[in-house]
Amino acid sequence: VVILDLDPAVGHEHVGIQLRHLLATFEPTLIMEAHDGLSARVAADAGFRALWASGLCMSTTLGLRDSDEASWTERLTLVARIVEAANLPVLVDGDSGYGNFSTARRFALQAEQIGAAGICIEDKRFPKTNSFVGDNHELAPVGEFCGKIRACRDAARNPAFVVVARTEALIANLGIDEALLRSEAYRLAGADAIFIHSRKPTVEEIVAFMTDWGDRLPVLIAPTTYPQTPMSMYADLGIAGVIWANQGMRAAVKAMRTVCRLLSTEGAGAVEGMIASLDDVFTLMDYAQLTLDEQRYGS
Ligand code: SPV
Ligand code: MG
């Protein structure tokens, strides 16, 4: 009796493998922020090949601050919608792992279970706050953070699941040498890639880091405060992934605010030409497929 006549290799490439391929290409992969099913759909529709489930943007979506105010269950509920909506590899922002190695490990396991391609954890203390807020960015000891990386790596059910280690050494003003030292320790602890974060208005810190780092591991960046850098610079530096970490959420805030102001003063006629038509929304959500499915499966 044949109960399984599928070729196990077809259509079953682990999302972690897909993400690894994307980070191994010569050109930097552009990784778009998503914070719910809608933003994931829009990003996929625009042609992005990988998504960043941003802690900042998911928190904002929940009406909360990016200061570990949202529980990780609330966050993973959104990640599940992102995974479902986009069918793309999703790298999940795991902040500091919500505590110690054990909480980080369970977060990683749960993220893997709902279909994420990988997680990114950062070497801040819990509770963390967003890298662009204030100057109080205390880092965890290197050894403690290496333990978190090892615990997440060891726990992954599929070895393809990606564990990205993010250092906040530059955010904490500890300098390039500390960033390099930490990144090397995280590499030795088993990280698959390094996320080096900077909040300088130019790309200078990233250039200094990459000059020394070379190609020891793929490097991810989030050019939020240095948006004017030409894209060719990232390719020249050998950056593996460029994360557009919050531009979608910020676009939504501005558009919603404009529309709210106009609706509260002038009425719907003032905004109709500025907003997506319902047909546009129905196309994005593929309502036509449901009609076809109705013919095939409906009674
Ligand atoms: C996020 O998107 O939540 C990030 C990137 O961690 S940043 O907000 O720049 O810290
Ligand atoms: Mg974050």
PDB file of C-alpha atoms and ligand atoms in Angstrom:
ATOM      1  CA  VAL A   1       0.000   0.000   0.000  1.00  0.00           C
ATOM      2  CA  VAL A   2       1.478   3.352  -1.022  1.00  0.00           C
ATOM      3  CA  ILE A   3       0.668   5.994   1.522  1.00  0.00           C
ATOM      4  CA  LEU A   4       3.281   8.522   0.494  1.00  0.00           C
ATOM      5  CA  ASP A   5       3.941   8.979  -3.203  1.00  0.00           C
ATOM      6  CA  LEU A   6       5.263  12.524  -2.937  1.00  0.00           C
ATOM      7  CA  ASP A   7       8.879  13.307  -3.736  1.00  0.00           C
ATOM      8  CA  PRO A   8      10.039  14.610  -0.341  1.00  0.00           C
ATOM      9  CA  ALA A   9      12.443  17.017  -2.058  1.00  0.00           C
ATOM     10  CA  VAL A  10       9.710  18.832  -3.976  1.00  0.00           C
ATOM     11  CA  GLY A  11       8.359  21.979  -2.414  1.00  0.00           C
ATOM     12  CA  HIS A  12       9.806  21.216   0.964  1.00  0.00           C
ATOM     13  CA  GLU A  13      12.974  23.240   1.068  1.00  0.00           C
ATOM     14  CA  HIS A  14      13.182  24.520   4.632  1.00  0.00           C
ATOM     15  CA  VAL A  15      12.680  28.274   4.854  1.00  0.00           C
ATOM     16  CA  GLY A  16      15.977  28.418   6.730  1.00  0.00           C
ATOM     17  CA  ILE A  17      17.734  27.071   3.640  1.00  0.00           C
ATOM     18  CA  GLN A  18      15.978  29.685   1.517  1.00  0.00           C
ATOM     19  CA  LEU A  19      17.185  32.436   3.843  1.00  0.00           C
ATOM     20  CA  ARG A  20      20.718  31.008   3.875  1.00  0.00           C
ATOM     21  CA  HIS A  21      20.767  31.049   0.058  1.00  0.00           C
ATOM     22  CA  LEU A  22      19.589  34.650   0.008  1.00  0.00           C
ATOM     23  CA  LEU A  23      22.302  35.699   2.449  1.00  0.00           C
ATOM     24  CA  ALA A  24      24.958  33.892   0.415  1.00  0.00           C
ATOM     25  CA  THR A  25      24.340  35.742  -2.854  1.00  0.00           C
ATOM     26  CA  PHE A  26      26.804  38.322  -4.113  1.00  0.00           C
ATOM     27  CA  GLU A  27      24.329  41.223  -4.001  1.00  0.00           C
ATOM     28  CA  PRO A  28      22.892  42.266  -0.632  1.00  0.00           C
ATOM     29  CA  THR A  29      19.423  40.822  -0.077  1.00  0.00           C
ATOM     30  CA  LEU A  30      16.809  43.445   0.757  1.00  0.00           C
ATOM     31  CA  ILE A  31      14.770  42.271   3.724  1.00  0.00           C
ATOM     32  CA  MET A  32      11.508  44.129   4.199  1.00  0.00           C
ATOM     33  CA  GLU A  33       9.883  44.821   7.540  1.00  0.00           C
ATOM     34  CA  ALA A  34       6.492  43.249   8.165  1.00  0.00           C
ATOM     35  CA  HIS A  35       4.324  43.539  11.259  1.00  0.00           C
ATOM     36  CA  ASP A  36       1.085  41.764  10.345  1.00  0.00           C
ATOM     37  CA  GLY A  37      -0.513  39.808   7.539  1.00  0.00           C
ATOM     38  CA  LEU A  38      -1.311  42.895   5.468  1.00  0.00           C
ATOM     39  CA  SER A  39       2.171  44.393   5.548  1.00  0.00           C
ATOM     40  CA  ALA A  40       3.601  40.953   4.713  1.00  0.00           C
ATOM     41  CA  ARG A  41       1.312  40.670   1.688  1.00  0.00           C
ATOM     42  CA  VAL A  42       2.193  44.130   0.438  1.00  0.00           C
ATOM     43  CA  ALA A  43       5.910  43.383   0.812  1.00  0.00           C
ATOM     44  CA  ALA A  44       5.618  40.049  -1.001  1.00  0.00           C
ATOM     45  CA  ASP A  45       3.584  41.715  -3.745  1.00  0.00           C
ATOM     46  CA  ALA A  46       6.332  44.321  -4.168  1.00  0.00           C
ATOM     47  CA  GLY A  47       8.827  41.527  -4.883  1.00  0.00           C
ATOM     48  CA  PHE A  48      10.789  41.281  -1.646  1.00  0.00           C
ATOM     49  CA  ARG A  49      12.230  37.807  -1.135  1.00  0.00           C
ATOM     50  CA  ALA A  50      12.581  37.823   2.647  1.00  0.00           C
ATOM     51  CA  LEU A  51      10.908  39.564   5.571  1.00  0.00           C
ATOM     52  CA  TRP A  52      11.986  40.995   8.921  1.00  0.00           C
ATOM     53  CA  ALA A  53       9.350  40.553  11.618  1.00  0.00           C
ATOM     54  CA  SER A  54      10.295  43.780  13.332  1.00  0.00           C
ATOM     55  CA  GLY A  55       9.906  44.071  17.090  1.00  0.00           C
ATOM     56  CA  LEU A  56       9.467  47.816  16.823  1.00  0.00           C
ATOM     57  CA  CYS A  57       6.796  47.569  14.149  1.00  0.00           C
ATOM     58  CA  MET A  58       4.902  44.657  15.716  1.00  0.00           C
ATOM     59  CA  SER A  59       4.913  46.507  19.059  1.00  0.00           C
ATOM     60  CA  THR A  60       3.667  49.675  17.362  1.00  0.00           C
ATOM     61  CA  THR A  61       0.962  47.673  15.604  1.00  0.00           C
ATOM     62  CA  LEU A  62      -0.158  46.408  19.007  1.00  0.00           C
ATOM     63  CA  GLY A  63      -0.250  49.978  20.320  1.00  0.00           C
ATOM     64  CA  LEU A  64       2.765  49.304  22.542  1.00  0.00           C
ATOM     65  CA  ARG A  65       6.332  50.524  22.931  1.00  0.00           C
ATOM     66  CA  ASP A  66       9.373  48.612  21.691  1.00  0.00           C
ATOM     67  CA  SER A  67      10.488  48.097  25.279  1.00  0.00           C
ATOM     68  CA  ASP A  68       9.524  44.456  25.678  1.00  0.00           C
ATOM     69  CA  GLU A  69       5.998  45.583  26.549  1.00  0.00           C
ATOM     70  CA  ALA A  70       4.392  43.054  24.200  1.00  0.00           C
ATOM     71  CA  SER A  71       4.643  39.481  25.410  1.00  0.00           C
ATOM     72  CA  TRP A  72       6.451  37.105  23.133  1.00  0.00           C
ATOM     73  CA  THR A  73       3.232  35.168  22.628  1.00  0.00           C
ATOM     74  CA  GLU A  74       1.572  38.331  21.304  1.00  0.00           C
ATOM     75  CA  ARG A  75       4.519  38.879  19.009  1.00  0.00           C
ATOM     76  CA  LEU A  76       4.578  35.309  17.697  1.00  0.00           C
ATOM     77  CA  THR A  77       0.862  35.501  16.970  1.00  0.00           C
ATOM     78  CA  LEU A  78       1.678  38.300  14.533  1.00  0.00           C
ATOM     79  CA  VAL A  79       4.656  36.365  13.159  1.00  0.00           C
ATOM     80  CA  ALA A  80       2.344  33.440  12.400  1.00  0.00           C
ATOM     81  CA  ARG A  81       0.149  35.772  10.338  1.00  0.00           C
ATOM     82  CA  ILE A  82       3.221  37.139   8.522  1.00  0.00           C
ATOM     83  CA  VAL A  83       4.418  33.621   7.682  1.00  0.00           C
ATOM     84  CA  GLU A  84       0.954  32.606   6.500  1.00  0.00           C
ATOM     85  CA  ALA A  85       0.353  35.719   4.413  1.00  0.00           C
ATOM     86  CA  ALA A  86       3.643  35.982   2.580  1.00  0.00           C
ATOM     87  CA  ASN A  87       5.072  32.517   1.915  1.00  0.00           C
ATOM     88  CA  LEU A  88       8.567  33.985   2.236  1.00  0.00           C
ATOM     89  CA  PRO A  89      11.411  33.291   4.663  1.00  0.00           C
ATOM     90  CA  VAL A  90      10.806  35.381   7.777  1.00  0.00           C
ATOM     91  CA  LEU A  91      13.586  36.435  10.141  1.00  0.00           C
ATOM     92  CA  VAL A  92      12.039  37.098  13.543  1.00  0.00           C
ATOM     93  CA  ASP A  93      13.285  39.876  15.777  1.00  0.00           C
ATOM     94  CA  GLY A  94      13.636  38.135  19.152  1.00  0.00           C
ATOM     95  CA  ASP A  95      14.991  41.162  21.055  1.00  0.00           C
ATOM     96  CA  SER A  96      17.187  39.963  23.919  1.00  0.00           C
ATOM     97  CA  GLY A  97      15.402  36.622  24.081  1.00  0.00           C
ATOM     98  CA  TYR A  98      13.087  37.721  26.893  1.00  0.00           C
ATOM     99  CA  GLY A  99      15.473  36.868  29.702  1.00  0.00           C
ATOM    100  CA  ASN A 100      18.044  34.113  29.875  1.00  0.00           C
ATOM    101  CA  PHE A 101      19.153  31.222  27.649  1.00  0.00           C
ATOM    102  CA  SER A 102      16.068  29.220  28.550  1.00  0.00           C
ATOM    103  CA  THR A 103      13.492  31.857  27.542  1.00  0.00           C
ATOM    104  CA  ALA A 104      15.491  32.679  24.401  1.00  0.00           C
ATOM    105  CA  ARG A 105      15.614  29.004  23.485  1.00  0.00           C
ATOM    106  CA  ARG A 106      11.871  28.529  23.908  1.00  0.00           C
ATOM    107  CA  PHE A 107      11.196  31.654  21.846  1.00  0.00           C
ATOM    108  CA  ALA A 108      13.433  30.269  19.083  1.00  0.00           C
ATOM    109  CA  LEU A 109      11.736  26.869  19.191  1.00  0.00           C
ATOM    110  CA  GLN A 110       8.281  28.397  18.994  1.00  0.00           C
ATOM    111  CA  ALA A 111       9.330  30.692  16.141  1.00  0.00           C
ATOM    112  CA  GLU A 112      10.652  27.679  14.251  1.00  0.00           C
ATOM    113  CA  GLN A 113       7.467  25.769  14.933  1.00  0.00           C
ATOM    114  CA  ILE A 114       5.247  28.448  13.376  1.00  0.00           C
ATOM    115  CA  GLY A 115       7.366  28.427  10.243  1.00  0.00           C
ATOM    116  CA  ALA A 116       9.894  31.235  10.689  1.00  0.00           C
ATOM    117  CA  ALA A 117      13.214  30.923   8.851  1.00  0.00           C
ATOM    118  CA  GLY A 118      15.243  32.160  11.776  1.00  0.00           C
ATOM    119  CA  ILE A 119      15.509  34.442  14.754  1.00  0.00           C
ATOM    120  CA  CYS A 120      17.722  37.353  15.606  1.00  0.00           C
ATOM    121  CA  ILE A 121      18.666  37.960  19.234  1.00  0.00           C
ATOM    122  CA  GLU A 122      20.561  40.979  20.510  1.00  0.00           C
ATOM    123  CA  ASP A 123      23.072  41.374  23.326  1.00  0.00           C
ATOM    124  CA  LYS A 124      21.038  43.866  25.362  1.00  0.00           C
ATOM    125  CA  ARG A 125      19.711  43.295  28.859  1.00  0.00           C
ATOM    126  CA  PHE A 126      16.028  42.451  29.377  1.00  0.00           C
ATOM    127  CA  PRO A 127      13.897  44.528  29.258  1.00  0.00           C
ATOM    128  CA  LYS A 128      15.491  46.252  26.288  1.00  0.00           C
ATOM    129  CA  THR A 129      14.375  49.418  24.635  1.00  0.00           C
ATOM    130  CA  ASN A 130      14.586  50.471  21.017  1.00  0.00           C
ATOM    131  CA  SER A 131      18.086  51.300  19.810  1.00  0.00           C
ATOM    132  CA  PHE A 132      17.081  54.858  18.883  1.00  0.00           C
ATOM    133  CA  VAL A 133      15.506  55.699  22.245  1.00  0.00           C
ATOM    134  CA  GLY A 134      17.681  57.294  24.911  1.00  0.00           C
ATOM    135  CA  ASP A 135      21.227  56.385  25.900  1.00  0.00           C
ATOM    136  CA  ASN A 136      20.630  53.636  28.400  1.00  0.00           C
ATOM    137  CA  HIS A 137      21.617  50.546  26.418  1.00  0.00           C
ATOM    138  CA  GLU A 138      23.272  48.199  28.853  1.00  0.00           C
ATOM    139  CA  LEU A 139      24.755  45.086  27.254  1.00  0.00           C
ATOM    140  CA  ALA A 140      24.782  41.564  28.612  1.00  0.00           C
ATOM    141  CA  PRO A 141      28.176  39.996  29.393  1.00  0.00           C
ATOM    142  CA  VAL A 142      29.657  38.288  26.326  1.00  0.00           C
ATOM    143  CA  GLY A 143      29.682  34.835  27.938  1.00  0.00           C
ATOM    144  CA  GLU A 144      26.038  35.069  28.947  1.00  0.00           C
ATOM    145  CA  PHE A 145      24.958  36.052  25.434  1.00  0.00           C
ATOM    146  CA  CYS A 146      27.076  33.296  23.872  1.00  0.00           C
ATOM    147  CA  GLY A 147      25.139  30.847  26.045  1.00  0.00           C
ATOM    148  CA  LYS A 148      21.879  32.140  24.565  1.00  0.00           C
ATOM    149  CA  ILE A 149      23.196  31.670  21.039  1.00  0.00           C
ATOM    150  CA  ARG A 150      24.349  28.145  21.779  1.00  0.00           C
ATOM    151  CA  ALA A 151      21.053  27.271  23.436  1.00  0.00           C
ATOM    152  CA  CYS A 152      19.053  28.524  20.424  1.00  0.00           C
ATOM    153  CA  ARG A 153      21.364  26.741  17.969  1.00  0.00           C
ATOM    154  CA  ASP A 154      21.237  23.480  19.868  1.00  0.00           C
ATOM    155  CA  ALA A 155      17.451  23.609  20.246  1.00  0.00           C
ATOM    156  CA  ALA A 156      16.559  24.121  16.583  1.00  0.00           C
ATOM    157  CA  ARG A 157      14.701  21.059  15.285  1.00  0.00           C
ATOM    158  CA  ASN A 158      16.033  21.659  11.795  1.00  0.00           C
ATOM    159  CA  PRO A 159      19.697  22.697  11.582  1.00  0.00           C
ATOM    160  CA  ALA A 160      18.775  25.004   8.693  1.00  0.00           C
ATOM    161  CA  PHE A 161      16.930  27.297  11.118  1.00  0.00           C
ATOM    162  CA  VAL A 162      18.966  30.512  11.174  1.00  0.00           C
ATOM    163  CA  VAL A 163      20.251  32.127  14.366  1.00  0.00           C
ATOM    164  CA  VAL A 164      21.430  35.700  13.873  1.00  0.00           C
ATOM    165  CA  ALA A 165      23.423  37.361  16.650  1.00  0.00           C
ATOM    166  CA  ARG A 166      23.027  41.106  16.871  1.00  0.00           C
ATOM    167  CA  THR A 167      25.476  43.269  18.716  1.00  0.00           C
ATOM    168  CA  GLU A 168      24.415  46.597  20.135  1.00  0.00           C
ATOM    169  CA  ALA A 169      28.000  47.572  20.985  1.00  0.00           C
ATOM    170  CA  LEU A 170      27.852  50.597  18.678  1.00  0.00           C
ATOM    171  CA  ILE A 171      24.403  51.606  19.985  1.00  0.00           C
ATOM    172  CA  ALA A 172      25.881  51.488  23.508  1.00  0.00           C
ATOM    173  CA  ASN A 173      28.815  53.655  22.307  1.00  0.00           C
ATOM    174  CA  LEU A 174      31.377  50.984  23.126  1.00  0.00           C
ATOM    175  CA  GLY A 175      33.273  51.352  19.845  1.00  0.00           C
ATOM    176  CA  ILE A 176      34.254  49.247  16.855  1.00  0.00           C
ATOM    177  CA  ASP A 177      36.739  47.070  18.740  1.00  0.00           C
ATOM    178  CA  GLU A 178      34.063  45.939  21.200  1.00  0.00           C
ATOM    179  CA  ALA A 179      31.660  45.288  18.310  1.00  0.00           C
ATOM    180  CA  LEU A 180      34.296  43.153  16.574  1.00  0.00           C
ATOM    181  CA  LEU A 181      35.242  41.306  19.738  1.00  0.00           C
ATOM    182  CA  ARG A 182      31.623  40.474  20.494  1.00  0.00           C
ATOM    183  CA  SER A 183      30.824  39.477  16.920  1.00  0.00           C
ATOM    184  CA  GLU A 184      33.773  37.099  16.862  1.00  0.00           C
ATOM    185  CA  ALA A 185      32.663  35.549  20.161  1.00  0.00           C
ATOM    186  CA  TYR A 186      29.141  35.116  18.775  1.00  0.00           C
ATOM    187  CA  ARG A 187      30.545  33.521  15.608  1.00  0.00           C
ATOM    188  CA  LEU A 188      32.471  31.019  17.709  1.00  0.00           C
ATOM    189  CA  ALA A 189      29.310  30.361  19.750  1.00  0.00           C
ATOM    190  CA  GLY A 190      27.574  29.207  16.565  1.00  0.00           C
ATOM    191  CA  ALA A 191      25.769  32.253  15.167  1.00  0.00           C
ATOM    192  CA  ASP A 192      24.935  31.914  11.460  1.00  0.00           C
ATOM    193  CA  ALA A 193      25.144  35.650  10.767  1.00  0.00           C
ATOM    194  CA  ILE A 194      25.898  38.921  12.555  1.00  0.00           C
ATOM    195  CA  PHE A 195      23.611  41.941  12.671  1.00  0.00           C
ATOM    196  CA  ILE A 196      25.681  45.049  13.339  1.00  0.00           C
ATOM    197  CA  HIS A 197      23.529  48.000  14.301  1.00  0.00           C
ATOM    198  CA  SER A 198      24.536  51.657  14.124  1.00  0.00           C
ATOM    199  CA  ARG A 199      22.606  54.830  14.796  1.00  0.00           C
ATOM    200  CA  LYS A 200      25.072  57.226  13.255  1.00  0.00           C
ATOM    201  CA  PRO A 201      23.763  59.569  10.534  1.00  0.00           C
ATOM    202  CA  THR A 202      26.277  58.126   8.047  1.00  0.00           C
ATOM    203  CA  VAL A 203      27.475  54.631   7.189  1.00  0.00           C
ATOM    204  CA  GLU A 204      30.949  55.257   8.668  1.00  0.00           C
ATOM    205  CA  GLU A 205      30.723  52.777  11.555  1.00  0.00           C
ATOM    206  CA  ILE A 206      29.525  50.008   9.245  1.00  0.00           C
ATOM    207  CA  VAL A 207      32.449  50.681   6.891  1.00  0.00           C
ATOM    208  CA  ALA A 208      34.909  50.467   9.784  1.00  0.00           C
ATOM    209  CA  PHE A 209      33.339  47.241  11.026  1.00  0.00           C
ATOM    210  CA  MET A 210      33.300  45.557   7.611  1.00  0.00           C
ATOM    211  CA  THR A 211      36.896  46.535   6.869  1.00  0.00           C
ATOM    212  CA  ASP A 212      38.048  44.425   9.783  1.00  0.00           C
ATOM    213  CA  TRP A 213      35.322  41.761   9.745  1.00  0.00           C
ATOM    214  CA  GLY A 214      35.725  40.744   6.106  1.00  0.00           C
ATOM    215  CA  ASP A 215      33.702  37.663   5.283  1.00  0.00           C
ATOM    216  CA  ARG A 216      33.937  35.737   8.549  1.00  0.00           C
ATOM    217  CA  LEU A 217      30.115  35.440   8.608  1.00  0.00           C
ATOM    218  CA  PRO A 218      27.321  37.098   6.621  1.00  0.00           C
ATOM    219  CA  VAL A 219      26.495  40.557   7.997  1.00  0.00           C
ATOM    220  CA  LEU A 220      23.092  42.223   8.244  1.00  0.00           C
ATOM    221  CA  ILE A 221      22.464  45.923   8.764  1.00  0.00           C
ATOM    222  CA  ALA A 222      19.424  48.182   9.184  1.00  0.00           C
ATOM    223  CA  PRO A 223      20.118  51.550   7.570  1.00  0.00           C
ATOM    224  CA  THR A 224      17.503  53.578   9.422  1.00  0.00           C
ATOM    225  CA  THR A 225      19.560  56.607  10.498  1.00  0.00           C
ATOM    226  CA  TYR A 226      21.827  56.562   7.437  1.00  0.00           C
ATOM    227  CA  PRO A 227      19.238  56.256   4.653  1.00  0.00           C
ATOM    228  CA  GLN A 228      21.142  58.383   2.148  1.00  0.00           C
ATOM    229  CA  THR A 229      23.891  55.794   1.640  1.00  0.00           C
ATOM    230  CA  PRO A 230      23.983  54.670  -2.010  1.00  0.00           C
ATOM    231  CA  MET A 231      22.907  51.051  -2.403  1.00  0.00           C
ATOM    232  CA  SER A 232      26.100  50.253  -4.308  1.00  0.00           C
ATOM    233  CA  MET A 233      28.037  50.928  -1.099  1.00  0.00           C
ATOM    234  CA  TYR A 234      26.433  47.928   0.615  1.00  0.00           C
ATOM    235  CA  ALA A 235      27.433  45.635  -2.237  1.00  0.00           C
ATOM    236  CA  ASP A 236      30.978  47.029  -2.188  1.00  0.00           C
ATOM    237  CA  LEU A 237      31.216  46.409   1.559  1.00  0.00           C
ATOM    238  CA  GLY A 238      30.059  42.805   1.167  1.00  0.00           C
ATOM    239  CA  ILE A 239      26.886  43.257   3.226  1.00  0.00           C
ATOM    240  CA  ALA A 240      24.712  40.122   3.029  1.00  0.00           C
ATOM    241  CA  GLY A 241      21.374  41.603   4.044  1.00  0.00           C
ATOM    242  CA  VAL A 242      19.934  45.103   4.197  1.00  0.00           C
ATOM    243  CA  ILE A 243      16.920  45.294   6.502  1.00  0.00           C
ATOM    244  CA  TRP A 244      14.363  48.032   5.824  1.00  0.00           C
ATOM    245  CA  ALA A 245      13.341  47.792   9.446  1.00  0.00           C
ATOM    246  CA  ASN A 246      10.521  50.278   9.870  1.00  0.00           C
ATOM    247  CA  GLN A 247       9.784  52.217   6.686  1.00  0.00           C
ATOM    248  CA  GLY A 248       6.525  50.356   5.997  1.00  0.00           C
ATOM    249  CA  MET A 249       5.168  51.048   9.473  1.00  0.00           C
ATOM    250  CA  ARG A 250       6.216  54.705   9.256  1.00  0.00           C
ATOM    251  CA  ALA A 251       4.541  55.024   5.866  1.00  0.00           C
ATOM    252  CA  ALA A 252       1.338  53.623   7.374  1.00  0.00           C
ATOM    253  CA  VAL A 253       1.443  56.039  10.327  1.00  0.00           C
ATOM    254  CA  LYS A 254       1.791  59.044   8.044  1.00  0.00           C
ATOM    255  CA  ALA A 255      -0.883  57.904   5.589  1.00  0.00           C
ATOM    256  CA  MET A 256      -3.383  56.979   8.322  1.00  0.00           C
ATOM    257  CA  ARG A 257      -2.817  60.271  10.102  1.00  0.00           C
ATOM    258  CA  THR A 258      -3.355  62.299   6.930  1.00  0.00           C
ATOM    259  CA  VAL A 259      -6.540  60.414   6.127  1.00  0.00           C
ATOM    260  CA  CYS A 260      -7.841  60.727   9.714  1.00  0.00           C
ATOM    261  CA  ARG A 261      -7.293  64.483   9.658  1.00  0.00           C
ATOM    262  CA  LEU A 262      -9.117  64.885   6.358  1.00  0.00           C
ATOM    263  CA  LEU A 263     -11.997  62.602   7.372  1.00  0.00           C
ATOM    264  CA  SER A 264     -12.487  64.472  10.628  1.00  0.00           C
ATOM    265  CA  THR A 265     -12.646  67.838   8.908  1.00  0.00           C
ATOM    266  CA  GLU A 266     -13.797  67.373   5.304  1.00  0.00           C
ATOM    267  CA  GLY A 267     -15.384  63.960   4.841  1.00  0.00           C
ATOM    268  CA  ALA A 268     -14.724  60.927   2.675  1.00  0.00           C
ATOM    269  CA  GLY A 269     -14.666  62.785  -0.642  1.00  0.00           C
ATOM    270  CA  ALA A 270     -11.403  64.426   0.367  1.00  0.00           C
ATOM    271  CA  VAL A 271      -9.576  61.132   0.777  1.00  0.00           C
ATOM    272  CA  GLU A 272     -11.079  58.855  -1.877  1.00  0.00           C
ATOM    273  CA  GLY A 273      -8.381  59.604  -4.462  1.00  0.00           C
ATOM    274  CA  MET A 274      -5.599  59.046  -1.924  1.00  0.00           C
ATOM    275  CA  ILE A 275      -6.484  55.608  -0.675  1.00  0.00           C
ATOM    276  CA  ALA A 276      -6.465  52.091  -2.091  1.00  0.00           C
ATOM    277  CA  SER A 277      -9.670  51.075  -3.800  1.00  0.00           C
ATOM    278  CA  LEU A 278     -11.475  48.077  -2.380  1.00  0.00           C
ATOM    279  CA  ASP A 279     -10.826  46.301  -5.682  1.00  0.00           C
ATOM    280  CA  ASP A 280      -7.140  46.830  -5.069  1.00  0.00           C
ATOM    281  CA  VAL A 281      -7.500  45.266  -1.597  1.00  0.00           C
ATOM    282  CA  PHE A 282      -9.515  42.330  -2.965  1.00  0.00           C
ATOM    283  CA  THR A 283      -6.854  41.710  -5.605  1.00  0.00           C
ATOM    284  CA  LEU A 284      -4.105  41.852  -2.999  1.00  0.00           C
ATOM    285  CA  MET A 285      -5.964  39.255  -0.906  1.00  0.00           C
ATOM    286  CA  ASP A 286      -6.733  37.142  -3.975  1.00  0.00           C
ATOM    287  CA  TYR A 287     -10.492  36.974  -3.664  1.00  0.00           C
ATOM    288  CA  ALA A 288     -10.602  35.648  -7.235  1.00  0.00           C
ATOM    289  CA  GLN A 289      -8.948  32.454  -6.026  1.00  0.00           C
ATOM    290  CA  LEU A 290     -11.729  31.947  -3.521  1.00  0.00           C
ATOM    291  CA  THR A 291     -14.277  32.142  -6.329  1.00  0.00           C
ATOM    292  CA  LEU A 292     -12.352  29.479  -8.252  1.00  0.00           C
ATOM    293  CA  ASP A 293     -12.071  27.356  -5.117  1.00  0.00           C
ATOM    294  CA  GLU A 294     -15.815  27.698  -4.600  1.00  0.00           C
ATOM    295  CA  GLN A 295     -16.381  26.054  -7.999  1.00  0.00           C
ATOM    296  CA  ARG A 296     -13.945  23.309  -7.145  1.00  0.00           C
ATOM    297  CA  TYR A 297     -14.743  22.584  -3.521  1.00  0.00           C
ATOM    298  CA  GLY A 298     -18.027  24.314  -2.706  1.00  0.00           C
ATOM    299  CA  SER A 299     -21.210  22.336  -2.674  1.00  0.00           C
TER     300      SER A 299
HETATM  301  C1  SPV B   1      13.314  46.378  14.882  1.00  0.00           C
HETATM  302  O1  SPV B   1      12.885  46.578  13.750  1.00  0.00           O
HETATM  303  O2  SPV B   1      12.584  46.140  15.847  1.00  0.00           O
HETATM  304  C2  SPV B   1      14.736  46.423  15.134  1.00  0.00           C
HETATM  305  C3  SPV B   1      15.555  47.309  14.355  1.00  0.00           C
HETATM  306  O3  SPV B   1      15.186  45.772  16.040  1.00  0.00           O
HETATM  307  S1  SPV B   1      15.677  48.785  15.220  1.00  0.00           S
HETATM  308  O4  SPV B   1      14.346  49.311  15.458  1.00  0.00           O
HETATM  309  O5  SPV B   1      16.442  49.650  14.379  1.00  0.00           O
HETATM  310  O6  SPV B   1      16.359  48.554  16.484  1.00  0.00           O
HETATM  311 MG    MG B   2      13.805  45.229  17.417  1.00  0.00          MG
END
